[in-house]
PDB file of C-alpha atoms in Angstrom:
ATOM      1  CA  MET A   1       2.992  24.855 -49.108  1.00 55.00           C
ATOM      2  CA  GLU A   2       1.497  22.129 -46.928  1.00 65.00           C
ATOM      3  CA  ILE A   3       1.828  18.605 -48.373  1.00 77.00           C
ATOM      4  CA  ALA A   4      -0.641  17.060 -45.944  1.00 78.00           C
ATOM      5  CA  SER A   5      -2.674  17.971 -42.900  1.00 80.00           C
ATOM      6  CA  GLU A   6      -1.573  17.306 -39.327  1.00 77.00           C
ATOM      7  CA  ASP A   7      -4.234  14.576 -39.112  1.00 82.00           C
ATOM      8  CA  ALA A   8      -2.815  12.776 -42.161  1.00 85.00           C
ATOM      9  CA  HIS A   9       0.691  13.102 -40.710  1.00 82.00           C
ATOM     10  CA  GLN A  10      -0.422  11.522 -37.450  1.00 83.00           C
ATOM     11  CA  LEU A  11      -2.167   8.640 -39.237  1.00 87.00           C
ATOM     12  CA  LEU A  12       0.897   7.882 -41.382  1.00 87.00           C
ATOM     13  CA  PHE A  13       3.084   8.000 -38.296  1.00 83.00           C
ATOM     14  CA  TYR A  14       0.723   5.603 -36.487  1.00 85.00           C
ATOM     15  CA  VAL A  15       0.717   3.070 -39.345  1.00 89.00           C
ATOM     16  CA  ASN A  16       4.512   3.262 -39.616  1.00 84.00           C
ATOM     17  CA  VAL A  17       5.033   2.701 -35.887  1.00 80.00           C
ATOM     18  CA  VAL A  18       2.718  -0.314 -35.836  1.00 84.00           C
ATOM     19  CA  ASN A  19       4.230  -1.824 -39.008  1.00 83.00           C
ATOM     20  CA  ARG A  20       7.804  -1.363 -37.722  1.00 77.00           C
ATOM     21  CA  ARG A  21       6.944  -3.309 -34.591  1.00 76.00           C
ATOM     22  CA  GLY A  22       5.793  -6.245 -36.713  1.00 83.00           C
ATOM     23  CA  TYR A  23       2.094  -5.904 -35.931  1.00 87.00           C
ATOM     24  CA  LYS A  24      -0.475  -6.405 -38.688  1.00 90.00           C
ATOM     25  CA  LEU A  25      -2.827  -3.455 -38.392  1.00 91.00           C
ATOM     26  CA  SER A  26      -6.378  -4.369 -39.320  1.00 93.00           C
ATOM     27  CA  VAL A  27      -8.764  -2.003 -41.082  1.00 92.00           C
ATOM     28  CA  PRO A  28     -11.099  -1.747 -38.014  1.00 91.00           C
ATOM     29  CA  GLU A  29      -8.080  -0.962 -35.809  1.00 91.00           C
ATOM     30  CA  PHE A  30      -6.989   1.761 -38.201  1.00 91.00           C
ATOM     31  CA  GLU A  31     -10.511   3.200 -38.354  1.00 89.00           C
ATOM     32  CA  ALA A  32     -10.752   3.199 -34.558  1.00 88.00           C
ATOM     33  CA  TYR A  33      -7.574   5.261 -34.329  1.00 86.00           C
ATOM     34  CA  ALA A  34      -8.603   7.545 -37.183  1.00 87.00           C
ATOM     35  CA  LYS A  35     -11.788   8.487 -35.339  1.00 82.00           C
ATOM     36  CA  GLY A  36      -9.668   9.996 -32.570  1.00 72.00           C
ATOM     37  CA  VAL A  37      -7.414   8.639 -29.854  1.00 56.00           C
ATOM     38  CA  SER A  38      -8.966  10.880 -27.181  1.00 53.00           C
ATOM     39  CA  ARG A  39     -12.012   9.845 -25.203  1.00 51.00           C
ATOM     40  CA  LYS A  40     -15.288  10.874 -26.805  1.00 52.00           C
ATOM     41  CA  THR A  41     -17.026  13.939 -25.414  1.00 52.00           C
ATOM     42  CA  LYS A  42     -20.430  15.533 -25.830  1.00 52.00           C
ATOM     43  CA  SER A  43     -21.521  19.136 -25.600  1.00 51.00           C
ATOM     44  CA  VAL A  44     -24.334  20.417 -23.439  1.00 50.00           C
ATOM     45  CA  GLY A  45     -25.936  23.816 -23.760  1.00 52.00           C
ATOM     46  CA  GLY A  46     -28.477  25.747 -25.759  1.00 52.00           C
ATOM     47  CA  PRO A  47     -29.961  24.925 -29.166  1.00 51.00           C
ATOM     48  CA  LEU A  48     -26.943  26.380 -30.999  1.00 47.00           C
ATOM     49  CA  LYS A  49     -23.894  24.955 -29.243  1.00 50.00           C
ATOM     50  CA  SER A  50     -21.312  25.656 -31.938  1.00 52.00           C
ATOM     51  CA  ILE A  51     -20.634  27.266 -35.288  1.00 47.00           C
ATOM     52  CA  ARG A  52     -21.129  23.824 -36.858  1.00 53.00           C
ATOM     53  CA  ASP A  53     -24.738  23.778 -35.622  1.00 57.00           C
ATOM     54  CA  LEU A  54     -25.338  27.143 -37.281  1.00 51.00           C
ATOM     55  CA  GLN A  55     -23.727  26.006 -40.514  1.00 52.00           C
ATOM     56  CA  ALA A  56     -25.855  22.849 -40.508  1.00 57.00           C
ATOM     57  CA  MET A  57     -29.030  24.894 -40.089  1.00 56.00           C
ATOM     58  CA  MET A  58     -28.087  27.165 -42.997  1.00 55.00           C
ATOM     59  CA  GLY A  59     -27.137  24.275 -45.240  1.00 58.00           C
ATOM     60  CA  THR A  60     -23.494  25.330 -45.527  1.00 54.00           C
ATOM     61  CA  GLN A  61     -21.831  22.603 -43.488  1.00 53.00           C
ATOM     62  CA  ARG A  62     -19.070  20.752 -45.368  1.00 57.00           C
ATOM     63  CA  ILE A  63     -18.422  17.104 -44.589  1.00 62.00           C
ATOM     64  CA  PHE A  64     -15.738  14.733 -45.833  1.00 66.00           C
ATOM     65  CA  ALA A  65     -16.764  12.717 -48.864  1.00 74.00           C
ATOM     66  CA  GLU A  66     -14.300   9.939 -48.022  1.00 84.00           C
ATOM     67  CA  THR A  67     -12.950   8.306 -44.891  1.00 88.00           C
ATOM     68  CA  SER A  68      -9.376   8.785 -43.734  1.00 89.00           C
ATOM     69  CA  LEU A  69      -8.501   5.324 -45.042  1.00 91.00           C
ATOM     70  CA  GLU A  70     -10.089   6.018 -48.428  1.00 91.00           C
ATOM     71  CA  TYR A  71      -8.176   9.297 -48.619  1.00 89.00           C
ATOM     72  CA  LEU A  72      -4.783   7.760 -47.797  1.00 92.00           C
ATOM     73  CA  THR A  73      -5.443   4.807 -50.099  1.00 92.00           C
ATOM     74  CA  ARG A  74      -6.462   7.084 -52.972  1.00 91.00           C
ATOM     75  CA  LEU A  75      -3.174   8.942 -52.636  1.00 90.00           C
ATOM     76  CA  GLN A  76      -1.406   5.557 -52.471  1.00 92.00           C
ATOM     77  CA  TRP A  77       0.206   6.469 -49.155  1.00 92.00           C
ATOM     78  CA  VAL A  78      -1.152   3.297 -47.568  1.00 93.00           C
ATOM     79  CA  SER A  79      -2.298   0.002 -49.037  1.00 94.00           C
ATOM     80  CA  ILE A  80      -4.657  -2.714 -47.820  1.00 94.00           C
ATOM     81  CA  GLU A  81      -3.249  -6.216 -48.093  1.00 92.00           C
ATOM     82  CA  SER A  82      -5.292  -9.124 -46.717  1.00 91.00           C
ATOM     83  CA  ASP A  83      -7.406  -6.649 -44.737  1.00 91.00           C
ATOM     84  CA  HIS A  84      -4.313  -5.143 -43.113  1.00 93.00           C
ATOM     85  CA  VAL A  85      -3.159  -1.531 -43.504  1.00 94.00           C
ATOM     86  CA  LYS A  86       0.445  -0.981 -44.575  1.00 93.00           C
ATOM     87  CA  LEU A  87       2.499   2.091 -45.361  1.00 91.00           C
ATOM     88  CA  THR A  88       3.595   2.230 -49.005  1.00 92.00           C
ATOM     89  CA  ARG A  89       7.030   3.404 -50.159  1.00 89.00           C
ATOM     90  CA  LEU A  90       5.380   6.629 -51.290  1.00 91.00           C
ATOM     91  CA  GLY A  91       3.694   7.019 -47.907  1.00 88.00           C
ATOM     92  CA  LYS A  92       7.031   6.431 -46.179  1.00 86.00           C
ATOM     93  CA  ALA A  93       8.642   9.152 -48.306  1.00 82.00           C
ATOM     94  CA  ILE A  94       5.820  11.569 -47.450  1.00 83.00           C
ATOM     95  CA  LEU A  95       6.074  10.694 -43.748  1.00 81.00           C
ATOM     96  CA  ASP A  96       9.832  11.294 -43.728  1.00 74.00           C
ATOM     97  CA  GLU A  97       9.348  14.699 -45.339  1.00 71.00           C
ATOM     98  CA  LEU A  98       6.508  15.719 -43.003  1.00 73.00           C
ATOM     99  CA  SER A  99       8.582  14.640 -40.011  1.00 66.00           C
ATOM    100  CA  SER A 100      11.692  16.583 -41.004  1.00 59.00           C
ATOM    101  CA  PRO A 101      11.706  20.166 -39.736  1.00 49.00           C
ATOM    102  CA  THR A 102      13.755  22.708 -41.650  1.00 48.00           C
ATOM    103  CA  VAL A 103      16.690  23.795 -39.521  1.00 45.00           C
ATOM    104  CA  ASP A 104      19.224  26.234 -40.956  1.00 43.00           C
ATOM    105  CA  ALA A 105      22.312  24.740 -39.368  1.00 42.00           C
ATOM    106  CA  ASP A 106      24.608  26.735 -41.696  1.00 44.00           C
ATOM    107  CA  SER A 107      23.379  30.049 -40.415  1.00 40.00           C
ATOM    108  CA  GLU A 108      25.125  32.000 -37.681  1.00 40.00           C
ATOM    109  CA  ASN A 109      21.698  32.800 -36.308  1.00 40.00           C
ATOM    110  CA  VAL A 110      20.477  30.275 -33.770  1.00 38.00           C
ATOM    111  CA  THR A 111      17.220  28.609 -34.784  1.00 47.00           C
ATOM    112  CA  GLU A 112      15.389  26.744 -32.059  1.00 53.00           C
ATOM    113  CA  VAL A 113      12.951  23.885 -32.450  1.00 59.00           C
ATOM    114  CA  LEU A 114      10.700  23.593 -29.406  1.00 58.00           C
ATOM    115  CA  LEU A 115       9.976  20.054 -28.220  1.00 59.00           C
ATOM    116  CA  ASP A 116       6.626  20.075 -26.482  1.00 60.00           C
ATOM    117  CA  PRO A 117       5.434  16.969 -24.569  1.00 60.00           C
ATOM    118  CA  SER A 118       1.954  17.565 -25.977  1.00 61.00           C
ATOM    119  CA  ASP A 119       3.291  17.263 -29.536  1.00 64.00           C
ATOM    120  CA  PRO A 120       2.882  13.617 -30.694  1.00 64.00           C
ATOM    121  CA  HIS A 121       5.575  14.205 -33.319  1.00 67.00           C
ATOM    122  CA  ALA A 122       8.286  15.627 -31.055  1.00 69.00           C
ATOM    123  CA  TYR A 123      10.447  12.504 -31.331  1.00 70.00           C
ATOM    124  CA  VAL A 124       9.960  12.360 -35.089  1.00 72.00           C
ATOM    125  CA  LYS A 125      11.066  15.993 -35.416  1.00 74.00           C
ATOM    126  CA  VAL A 126      14.352  15.249 -33.660  1.00 77.00           C
ATOM    127  CA  ILE A 127      14.970  12.253 -35.928  1.00 77.00           C
ATOM    128  CA  GLY A 128      14.290  14.558 -38.873  1.00 77.00           C
ATOM    129  CA  VAL A 129      16.959  16.968 -37.647  1.00 77.00           C
ATOM    130  CA  LEU A 130      19.442  14.099 -37.302  1.00 81.00           C
ATOM    131  CA  ALA A 131      18.632  12.915 -40.818  1.00 81.00           C
ATOM    132  CA  GLU A 132      19.542  16.343 -42.199  1.00 80.00           C
ATOM    133  CA  LEU A 133      23.079  16.133 -40.776  1.00 81.00           C
ATOM    134  CA  GLY A 134      24.220  13.212 -42.899  1.00 83.00           C
ATOM    135  CA  GLU A 135      26.855  10.798 -41.644  1.00 88.00           C
ATOM    136  CA  GLY A 136      27.912  12.119 -38.281  1.00 90.00           C
ATOM    137  CA  MET A 137      28.036  11.459 -34.573  1.00 94.00           C
ATOM    138  CA  LEU A 138      25.196  11.358 -32.054  1.00 92.00           C
ATOM    139  CA  VAL A 139      26.187  12.062 -28.459  1.00 93.00           C
ATOM    140  CA  ASP A 140      23.665  10.852 -25.883  1.00 91.00           C
ATOM    141  CA  PRO A 141      24.730   9.690 -22.397  1.00 90.00           C
ATOM    142  CA  TYR A 142      21.522   7.657 -21.959  1.00 89.00           C
ATOM    143  CA  PHE A 143      21.166   6.097 -25.410  1.00 90.00           C
ATOM    144  CA  ARG A 144      19.013   2.924 -25.424  1.00 87.00           C
ATOM    145  CA  TYR A 145      18.637  -0.064 -27.727  1.00 87.00           C
ATOM    146  CA  ASP A 146      15.073   0.852 -28.716  1.00 82.00           C
ATOM    147  CA  GLN A 147      16.339   4.100 -30.286  1.00 84.00           C
ATOM    148  CA  LEU A 148      18.947   2.250 -32.353  1.00 88.00           C
ATOM    149  CA  GLU A 149      16.467   0.886 -34.893  1.00 83.00           C
ATOM    150  CA  THR A 150      15.071   4.359 -35.572  1.00 82.00           C
ATOM    151  CA  ILE A 151      18.541   5.862 -35.974  1.00 86.00           C
ATOM    152  CA  VAL A 152      19.560   3.160 -38.463  1.00 87.00           C
ATOM    153  CA  GLU A 153      16.311   3.276 -40.429  1.00 83.00           C
ATOM    154  CA  HIS A 154      15.772   7.038 -40.632  1.00 83.00           C
ATOM    155  CA  THR A 155      19.225   8.674 -40.438  1.00 85.00           C
ATOM    156  CA  GLN A 156      22.740   8.266 -41.804  1.00 87.00           C
ATOM    157  CA  VAL A 157      24.415   8.580 -38.384  1.00 90.00           C
ATOM    158  CA  ARG A 158      27.501   6.340 -38.379  1.00 92.00           C
ATOM    159  CA  ARG A 159      28.816   6.957 -34.853  1.00 95.00           C
ATOM    160  CA  ILE A 160      27.017   6.968 -31.511  1.00 95.00           C
ATOM    161  CA  LEU A 161      28.773   8.020 -28.323  1.00 96.00           C
ATOM    162  CA  THR A 162      27.056   7.094 -25.074  1.00 94.00           C
ATOM    163  CA  SER A 163      28.271   6.705 -21.492  1.00 93.00           C
ATOM    164  CA  LYS A 164      28.403   4.293 -18.597  1.00 91.00           C
ATOM    165  CA  LYS A 165      25.497   6.250 -17.117  1.00 87.00           C
ATOM    166  CA  THR A 166      23.179   4.218 -19.310  1.00 86.00           C
ATOM    167  CA  GLY A 167      23.891   1.171 -17.122  1.00 88.00           C
ATOM    168  CA  ASN A 168      25.272  -2.325 -17.707  1.00 91.00           C
ATOM    169  CA  THR A 169      21.894  -3.823 -18.603  1.00 91.00           C
ATOM    170  CA  ALA A 170      21.208  -1.167 -21.223  1.00 90.00           C
ATOM    171  CA  LEU A 171      24.707  -1.585 -22.670  1.00 93.00           C
ATOM    172  CA  SER A 172      24.200  -5.356 -22.953  1.00 92.00           C
ATOM    173  CA  GLN A 173      20.895  -4.771 -24.731  1.00 91.00           C
ATOM    174  CA  LEU A 174      22.669  -2.431 -27.141  1.00 92.00           C
ATOM    175  CA  GLN A 175      25.232  -5.142 -27.919  1.00 93.00           C
ATOM    176  CA  LEU A 176      22.449  -7.583 -28.769  1.00 91.00           C
ATOM    177  CA  ALA A 177      20.669  -4.967 -30.886  1.00 90.00           C
ATOM    178  CA  LEU A 178      23.871  -4.149 -32.790  1.00 92.00           C
ATOM    179  CA  ALA A 179      24.308  -7.827 -33.689  1.00 90.00           C
ATOM    180  CA  LEU A 180      20.925  -7.799 -35.455  1.00 88.00           C
ATOM    181  CA  ILE A 181      21.968  -5.018 -37.856  1.00 88.00           C
ATOM    182  CA  ASP A 182      23.728  -5.796 -41.138  1.00 87.00           C
ATOM    183  CA  ASP A 183      27.407  -4.860 -41.229  1.00 88.00           C
ATOM    184  CA  ASP A 184      26.955  -2.209 -43.923  1.00 87.00           C
ATOM    185  CA  GLN A 185      24.223  -0.453 -41.938  1.00 88.00           C
ATOM    186  CA  ARG A 186      25.555  -0.887 -38.412  1.00 92.00           C
ATOM    187  CA  PRO A 187      26.788   2.330 -36.770  1.00 93.00           C
ATOM    188  CA  GLU A 188      29.810   2.198 -34.481  1.00 95.00           C
ATOM    189  CA  LEU A 189      28.926   2.672 -30.835  1.00 96.00           C
ATOM    190  CA  ARG A 190      31.397   3.689 -28.137  1.00 97.00           C
ATOM    191  CA  VAL A 191      31.077   4.195 -24.396  1.00 96.00           C
ATOM    192  CA  ALA A 192      32.750   7.079 -22.577  1.00 94.00           C
ATOM    193  CA  ASP A 193      33.277   7.196 -18.838  1.00 89.00           C
ATOM    194  CA  ALA A 194      31.114  10.275 -18.416  1.00 82.00           C
ATOM    195  CA  LEU A 195      29.006  12.515 -20.656  1.00 87.00           C
ATOM    196  CA  HIS A 196      26.695  15.336 -19.667  1.00 84.00           C
ATOM    197  CA  ASP A 197      25.218  16.928 -22.780  1.00 87.00           C
ATOM    198  CA  ARG A 198      23.553  15.742 -25.972  1.00 87.00           C
ATOM    199  CA  PHE A 199      24.763  16.761 -29.410  1.00 91.00           C
ATOM    200  CA  ALA A 200      24.413  15.776 -33.040  1.00 89.00           C
ATOM    201  CA  ILE A 201      27.630  16.490 -34.922  1.00 92.00           C
ATOM    202  CA  GLY A 202      27.203  16.478 -38.688  1.00 89.00           C
ATOM    203  CA  ASP A 203      29.769  15.327 -41.215  1.00 81.00           C
ATOM    204  CA  GLY A 204      29.907  18.861 -42.600  1.00 77.00           C
ATOM    205  CA  GLY A 205      30.879  20.369 -39.259  1.00 79.00           C
ATOM    206  CA  ASN A 206      27.371  21.440 -38.266  1.00 87.00           C
ATOM    207  CA  VAL A 207      26.587  20.831 -34.606  1.00 90.00           C
ATOM    208  CA  ILE A 208      23.179  20.739 -32.979  1.00 87.00           C
ATOM    209  CA  ALA A 209      22.552  20.742 -29.230  1.00 87.00           C
ATOM    210  CA  ILE A 210      19.655  18.546 -28.117  1.00 83.00           C
ATOM    211  CA  GLY A 211      18.197  19.544 -24.780  1.00 76.00           C
ATOM    212  CA  THR A 212      17.244  16.070 -23.598  1.00 71.00           C
ATOM    213  CA  SER A 213      18.109  12.424 -24.249  1.00 69.00           C
ATOM    214  CA  LEU A 214      16.153  10.674 -26.993  1.00 73.00           C
ATOM    215  CA  ASN A 215      14.406   8.471 -24.446  1.00 64.00           C
ATOM    216  CA  SER A 216      13.021  11.563 -22.677  1.00 63.00           C
ATOM    217  CA  ILE A 217      11.621  13.331 -25.731  1.00 64.00           C
ATOM    218  CA  GLY A 218       7.858  13.596 -25.387  1.00 56.00           C
ATOM    219  CA  ARG A 219       8.047  13.712 -21.610  1.00 61.00           C
ATOM    220  CA  ASN A 220       9.900  16.986 -21.042  1.00 61.00           C
ATOM    221  CA  HIS A 221       9.933  20.412 -22.645  1.00 63.00           C
ATOM    222  CA  SER A 222      13.192  20.913 -24.490  1.00 64.00           C
ATOM    223  CA  VAL A 223      14.792  22.514 -27.535  1.00 70.00           C
ATOM    224  CA  VAL A 224      16.972  21.564 -30.482  1.00 78.00           C
ATOM    225  CA  VAL A 225      19.478  24.367 -31.151  1.00 80.00           C
ATOM    226  CA  PRO A 226      22.004  24.581 -34.032  1.00 81.00           C
ATOM    227  CA  LEU A 227      25.262  26.066 -32.741  1.00 85.00           C
ATOM    228  CA  SER A 228      27.226  28.851 -34.394  1.00 84.00           C
ATOM    229  CA  SER A 229      30.321  27.881 -36.394  1.00 86.00           C
ATOM    230  CA  ALA A 230      32.744  28.854 -33.623  1.00 88.00           C
ATOM    231  CA  ALA A 231      30.845  27.025 -30.877  1.00 89.00           C
ATOM    232  CA  GLY A 232      30.239  24.042 -33.156  1.00 89.00           C
ATOM    233  CA  LYS A 233      33.932  23.625 -33.942  1.00 90.00           C
ATOM    234  CA  ALA A 234      34.809  23.685 -30.257  1.00 91.00           C
ATOM    235  CA  VAL A 235      32.169  21.089 -29.391  1.00 91.00           C
ATOM    236  CA  ALA A 236      33.107  18.864 -32.338  1.00 91.00           C
ATOM    237  CA  SER A 237      36.782  18.935 -31.333  1.00 92.00           C
ATOM    238  CA  LEU A 238      35.960  18.053 -27.728  1.00 92.00           C
ATOM    239  CA  TYR A 239      33.791  15.071 -28.636  1.00 93.00           C
ATOM    240  CA  GLU A 240      36.201  13.795 -31.276  1.00 93.00           C
ATOM    241  CA  ASP A 241      38.755  13.537 -28.469  1.00 93.00           C
ATOM    242  CA  LEU A 242      36.248  11.762 -26.218  1.00 94.00           C
ATOM    243  CA  TRP A 243      35.409   9.407 -29.093  1.00 95.00           C
ATOM    244  CA  ILE A 244      39.063   8.430 -29.553  1.00 94.00           C
ATOM    245  CA  HIS A 245      39.423   7.494 -25.880  1.00 94.00           C
ATOM    246  CA  ALA A 246      36.016   5.807 -25.492  1.00 95.00           C
ATOM    247  CA  ASN A 247      35.563   2.026 -25.404  1.00 95.00           C
ATOM    248  CA  VAL A 248      34.107   0.301 -28.472  1.00 95.00           C
ATOM    249  CA  LEU A 249      30.844  -1.512 -27.775  1.00 95.00           C
ATOM    250  CA  THR A 250      31.042  -4.735 -29.770  1.00 93.00           C
ATOM    251  CA  PRO A 251      27.962  -6.506 -31.158  1.00 92.00           C
ATOM    252  CA  ARG A 252      27.059  -9.702 -29.310  1.00 85.00           C
ATOM    253  CA  SER A 253      24.666 -12.377 -30.525  1.00 75.00           C
ATOM    254  CA  GLN A 254      22.109 -13.875 -28.176  1.00 63.00           C
ATOM    255  CA  ASN A 255      23.924 -17.209 -28.147  1.00 60.00           C
ATOM    256  CA  ALA A 256      27.325 -15.731 -27.385  1.00 55.00           C
ATOM    257  CA  THR A 257      28.923 -16.100 -23.988  1.00 52.00           C
ATOM    258  CA  PRO A 258      28.776 -12.798 -22.052  1.00 50.00           C
TER     259      PRO A 258
END
């Protein structure tokens, strides 16, 4: 059963992204986005250019009785405070559920989730998969500071293993970002000499292969693939060993001496 339409999902995601970045989204700005982010087009042709024209002529055309904002407000998924649109706690719960694909990681049968660059929710789907794994380890050789906030806010991942491939500047940014997170929420981050693949290793032993780094999702076609028990155990053992020998990345405040 569908909880909400794809359009509602996209609008909730948009409000959440803007709110998380600290921007106060005005009602006109919301309405502008709700009318469509693509450039407007017009049709040219004969008198009847579409099925909608025919329906209109026959008096059977259905139109929305409320705007997108009225709809989301009525459901209490968003609220308007001082003429600014905010996601409610209920809306956040709905967004998290809509953004979490169902992946049967316990099954021996491989289930793939296709990540299509044309899908505006590709990144959200991966975060949903990570959230399903509980407290575990994320392995990403090119992990960046701007992904850290999302991992902390939307998953229970407690360990992140990255590599020197990410670069000294990116590692310094990660140290600063770690310092901004409360101790009880801060995941441990370690840096290995070299990593090649991307995995999410769940606390229950489930392992998922991610075809591309988080910072590349939405730009490349890729897949998210749960591994079989045998393959998952082998991968988990390998990366536990790499974790033990990796260097701990310590949080560093902006005022600290490098």
